[in-house]
Amino acid sequence: MVMTVNAWGFPITGDRVVEALGTNFSTNDMWLLSDLDVPSGAKSQAILSQLRDRMEDGPLEVSTVDLCNALADAPQVWVLNVRLSSDYEVQLYIEDGEVFEESLDRAVRIRNIAGSRDSEVR
């Protein structure tokens, strides 16, 4: 799915990101999350807190379902930087509430069954 920056609308809500990820990726796909800044939604407060704590020492791997659960109901996504762990060409980068990089349209996705080999990823 190719999306233009204008297709995201403003503000970019957590639910809009959830829709884009949920439509194109398996719940088990793993993402390298290197930056996240969103106001907490009612449902996502605990999950966001856990992700923020885990990111304290650097990037981490998170599944599509966990990322979507964290972003659900967030009124706006200020910063989000994720890349598909199995294919770094697939990415979504939001900064200051605007999409700067978006390539969620890869036709072939290979799951990273063995997990990340990056020692910086927890």
PDB file of C-alpha atoms in Angstrom:
ATOM      1  CA  MET A   1       0.000   0.000   0.000  1.00  0.00           C
ATOM      2  CA  VAL A   2       1.536   3.273  -1.071  1.00  0.00           C
ATOM      3  CA  MET A   3       0.410   6.222   0.981  1.00  0.00           C
ATOM      4  CA  THR A   4       1.186   9.813   0.300  1.00  0.00           C
ATOM      5  CA  VAL A   5       1.971  12.166   3.148  1.00  0.00           C
ATOM      6  CA  ASN A   6      -1.390  13.869   2.566  1.00  0.00           C
ATOM      7  CA  ALA A   7      -3.179  10.533   2.979  1.00  0.00           C
ATOM      8  CA  TRP A   8      -2.167  10.479   6.632  1.00  0.00           C
ATOM      9  CA  GLY A   9      -4.129  13.635   7.459  1.00  0.00           C
ATOM     10  CA  PHE A  10      -3.497  15.889  10.415  1.00  0.00           C
ATOM     11  CA  PRO A  11      -3.224  15.252  13.210  1.00  0.00           C
ATOM     12  CA  ILE A  12      -1.774  11.794  12.726  1.00  0.00           C
ATOM     13  CA  THR A  13      -3.590   9.765  15.352  1.00  0.00           C
ATOM     14  CA  GLY A  14      -2.513   6.522  16.925  1.00  0.00           C
ATOM     15  CA  ASP A  15      -5.516   4.828  15.359  1.00  0.00           C
ATOM     16  CA  ARG A  16      -4.391   5.993  11.887  1.00  0.00           C
ATOM     17  CA  VAL A  17      -0.988   4.358  12.422  1.00  0.00           C
ATOM     18  CA  VAL A  18      -2.680   1.223  13.802  1.00  0.00           C
ATOM     19  CA  GLU A  19      -4.798   1.051  10.638  1.00  0.00           C
ATOM     20  CA  ALA A  20      -1.752   1.356   8.353  1.00  0.00           C
ATOM     21  CA  LEU A  21       0.281  -1.261  10.229  1.00  0.00           C
ATOM     22  CA  GLY A  22      -2.620  -3.638  10.825  1.00  0.00           C
ATOM     23  CA  THR A  23      -3.649  -3.583   7.178  1.00  0.00           C
ATOM     24  CA  ASN A  24      -0.215  -4.385   5.804  1.00  0.00           C
ATOM     25  CA  PHE A  25       1.566  -6.523   8.388  1.00  0.00           C
ATOM     26  CA  SER A  26       1.087  -9.615  10.480  1.00  0.00           C
ATOM     27  CA  THR A  27       0.502  -9.193  14.212  1.00  0.00           C
ATOM     28  CA  ASN A  28       3.714 -11.199  14.699  1.00  0.00           C
ATOM     29  CA  ASP A  29       5.951  -9.061  12.475  1.00  0.00           C
ATOM     30  CA  MET A  30       8.736  -7.512  14.514  1.00  0.00           C
ATOM     31  CA  TRP A  31       9.682  -3.831  14.380  1.00  0.00           C
ATOM     32  CA  LEU A  32      12.793  -2.020  15.507  1.00  0.00           C
ATOM     33  CA  LEU A  33      11.413   0.875  17.554  1.00  0.00           C
ATOM     34  CA  SER A  34      13.978   3.625  18.020  1.00  0.00           C
ATOM     35  CA  ASP A  35      11.809   6.610  18.953  1.00  0.00           C
ATOM     36  CA  LEU A  36       8.271   7.106  20.252  1.00  0.00           C
ATOM     37  CA  ASP A  37       6.514  10.149  21.635  1.00  0.00           C
ATOM     38  CA  VAL A  38       2.740  10.174  21.887  1.00  0.00           C
ATOM     39  CA  PRO A  39       0.279  11.358  24.507  1.00  0.00           C
ATOM     40  CA  SER A  40      -1.281   8.382  26.235  1.00  0.00           C
ATOM     41  CA  GLY A  41      -4.660   7.146  25.140  1.00  0.00           C
ATOM     42  CA  ALA A  42      -7.046   5.732  27.715  1.00  0.00           C
ATOM     43  CA  LYS A  43      -6.401   2.108  26.699  1.00  0.00           C
ATOM     44  CA  SER A  44      -2.694   2.448  26.029  1.00  0.00           C
ATOM     45  CA  GLN A  45      -1.315   4.058  29.199  1.00  0.00           C
ATOM     46  CA  ALA A  46       0.228   0.891  30.693  1.00  0.00           C
ATOM     47  CA  ILE A  47       1.614  -0.376  27.384  1.00  0.00           C
ATOM     48  CA  LEU A  48       3.163   3.005  26.538  1.00  0.00           C
ATOM     49  CA  SER A  49       4.802   3.151  29.946  1.00  0.00           C
ATOM     50  CA  GLN A  50       6.312  -0.317  29.427  1.00  0.00           C
ATOM     51  CA  LEU A  51       7.658   0.600  25.984  1.00  0.00           C
ATOM     52  CA  ARG A  52       9.126   3.854  27.251  1.00  0.00           C
ATOM     53  CA  ASP A  53      10.855   2.015  30.101  1.00  0.00           C
ATOM     54  CA  ARG A  54      12.272  -0.611  27.737  1.00  0.00           C
ATOM     55  CA  MET A  55      13.495   2.092  25.302  1.00  0.00           C
ATOM     56  CA  GLU A  56      15.445   3.872  28.013  1.00  0.00           C
ATOM     57  CA  ASP A  57      18.686   2.155  26.980  1.00  0.00           C
ATOM     58  CA  GLY A  58      18.120   2.305  23.231  1.00  0.00           C
ATOM     59  CA  PRO A  59      16.070   0.739  20.420  1.00  0.00           C
ATOM     60  CA  LEU A  60      14.032  -2.392  21.003  1.00  0.00           C
ATOM     61  CA  GLU A  61      12.111  -4.949  19.018  1.00  0.00           C
ATOM     62  CA  VAL A  62       8.349  -4.934  19.350  1.00  0.00           C
ATOM     63  CA  SER A  63       5.652  -6.905  17.545  1.00  0.00           C
ATOM     64  CA  THR A  64       3.038  -5.254  15.363  1.00  0.00           C
ATOM     65  CA  VAL A  65       0.332  -6.180  17.864  1.00  0.00           C
ATOM     66  CA  ASP A  66       2.208  -4.645  20.816  1.00  0.00           C
ATOM     67  CA  LEU A  67       3.016  -1.497  18.848  1.00  0.00           C
ATOM     68  CA  CYS A  68      -0.603  -1.176  17.741  1.00  0.00           C
ATOM     69  CA  ASN A  69      -1.872  -1.738  21.287  1.00  0.00           C
ATOM     70  CA  ALA A  70       0.444   1.021  22.515  1.00  0.00           C
ATOM     71  CA  LEU A  71      -0.728   3.481  19.860  1.00  0.00           C
ATOM     72  CA  ALA A  72      -4.455   2.695  20.053  1.00  0.00           C
ATOM     73  CA  ASP A  73      -6.530   5.726  21.037  1.00  0.00           C
ATOM     74  CA  ALA A  74      -3.525   8.080  21.139  1.00  0.00           C
ATOM     75  CA  PRO A  75      -4.939  11.453  20.065  1.00  0.00           C
ATOM     76  CA  GLN A  76      -1.765  12.280  18.123  1.00  0.00           C
ATOM     77  CA  VAL A  77       1.576  10.723  17.202  1.00  0.00           C
ATOM     78  CA  TRP A  78       4.292  13.327  17.666  1.00  0.00           C
ATOM     79  CA  VAL A  79       7.296  11.087  17.020  1.00  0.00           C
ATOM     80  CA  LEU A  80       7.519   7.504  15.788  1.00  0.00           C
ATOM     81  CA  ASN A  81      10.501   5.823  14.176  1.00  0.00           C
ATOM     82  CA  VAL A  82      10.063   2.143  13.307  1.00  0.00           C
ATOM     83  CA  ARG A  83      11.630  -0.217  10.778  1.00  0.00           C
ATOM     84  CA  LEU A  84      10.601  -3.765  10.030  1.00  0.00           C
ATOM     85  CA  SER A  85      13.264  -5.923  11.697  1.00  0.00           C
ATOM     86  CA  SER A  86      13.449  -8.325   8.762  1.00  0.00           C
ATOM     87  CA  ASP A  87      13.632  -5.557   6.130  1.00  0.00           C
ATOM     88  CA  TYR A  88      14.999  -2.130   7.060  1.00  0.00           C
ATOM     89  CA  GLU A  89      13.623  -0.734   3.783  1.00  0.00           C
ATOM     90  CA  VAL A  90      10.159  -0.924   5.345  1.00  0.00           C
ATOM     91  CA  GLN A  91       9.823   2.018   7.693  1.00  0.00           C
ATOM     92  CA  LEU A  92       7.624   4.694   9.162  1.00  0.00           C
ATOM     93  CA  TYR A  93       9.165   7.873  10.507  1.00  0.00           C
ATOM     94  CA  ILE A  94       6.974  10.593  11.994  1.00  0.00           C
ATOM     95  CA  GLU A  95       8.582  13.717  13.464  1.00  0.00           C
ATOM     96  CA  ASP A  96       6.773  16.740  14.914  1.00  0.00           C
ATOM     97  CA  GLY A  97       3.460  15.135  13.971  1.00  0.00           C
ATOM     98  CA  GLU A  98       4.333  14.884  10.247  1.00  0.00           C
ATOM     99  CA  VAL A  99       5.320  11.904   8.117  1.00  0.00           C
ATOM    100  CA  PHE A 100       8.938  12.289   6.964  1.00  0.00           C
ATOM    101  CA  GLU A 101       9.566   8.746   5.695  1.00  0.00           C
ATOM    102  CA  GLU A 102       7.009   6.104   4.840  1.00  0.00           C
ATOM    103  CA  SER A 103       7.578   2.899   2.956  1.00  0.00           C
ATOM    104  CA  LEU A 104       4.966   0.423   4.105  1.00  0.00           C
ATOM    105  CA  ASP A 105       4.344  -0.958   0.624  1.00  0.00           C
ATOM    106  CA  ARG A 106       6.804  -3.830   0.315  1.00  0.00           C
ATOM    107  CA  ALA A 107       5.250  -6.723  -1.574  1.00  0.00           C
ATOM    108  CA  VAL A 108       7.506  -9.393  -0.094  1.00  0.00           C
ATOM    109  CA  ARG A 109       8.062  -9.606   3.645  1.00  0.00           C
ATOM    110  CA  ILE A 110      10.170 -12.323   5.234  1.00  0.00           C
ATOM    111  CA  ARG A 111       9.646 -12.894   8.935  1.00  0.00           C
ATOM    112  CA  ASN A 112      12.712 -12.770  11.094  1.00  0.00           C
ATOM    113  CA  ILE A 113      12.195 -16.086  12.852  1.00  0.00           C
ATOM    114  CA  ALA A 114      15.537 -16.109  14.652  1.00  0.00           C
ATOM    115  CA  GLY A 115      15.066 -12.630  16.093  1.00  0.00           C
ATOM    116  CA  SER A 116      17.435  -9.725  15.884  1.00  0.00           C
ATOM    117  CA  ARG A 117      21.177 -10.279  15.840  1.00  0.00           C
ATOM    118  CA  ASP A 118      21.786  -6.643  16.756  1.00  0.00           C
ATOM    119  CA  SER A 119      23.335  -6.504  20.230  1.00  0.00           C
ATOM    120  CA  GLU A 120      21.793  -3.060  20.768  1.00  0.00           C
ATOM    121  CA  VAL A 121      18.271  -4.490  20.454  1.00  0.00           C
ATOM    122  CA  ARG A 122      16.688  -5.912  23.602  1.00  0.00           C
TER     123      ARG A 122
END
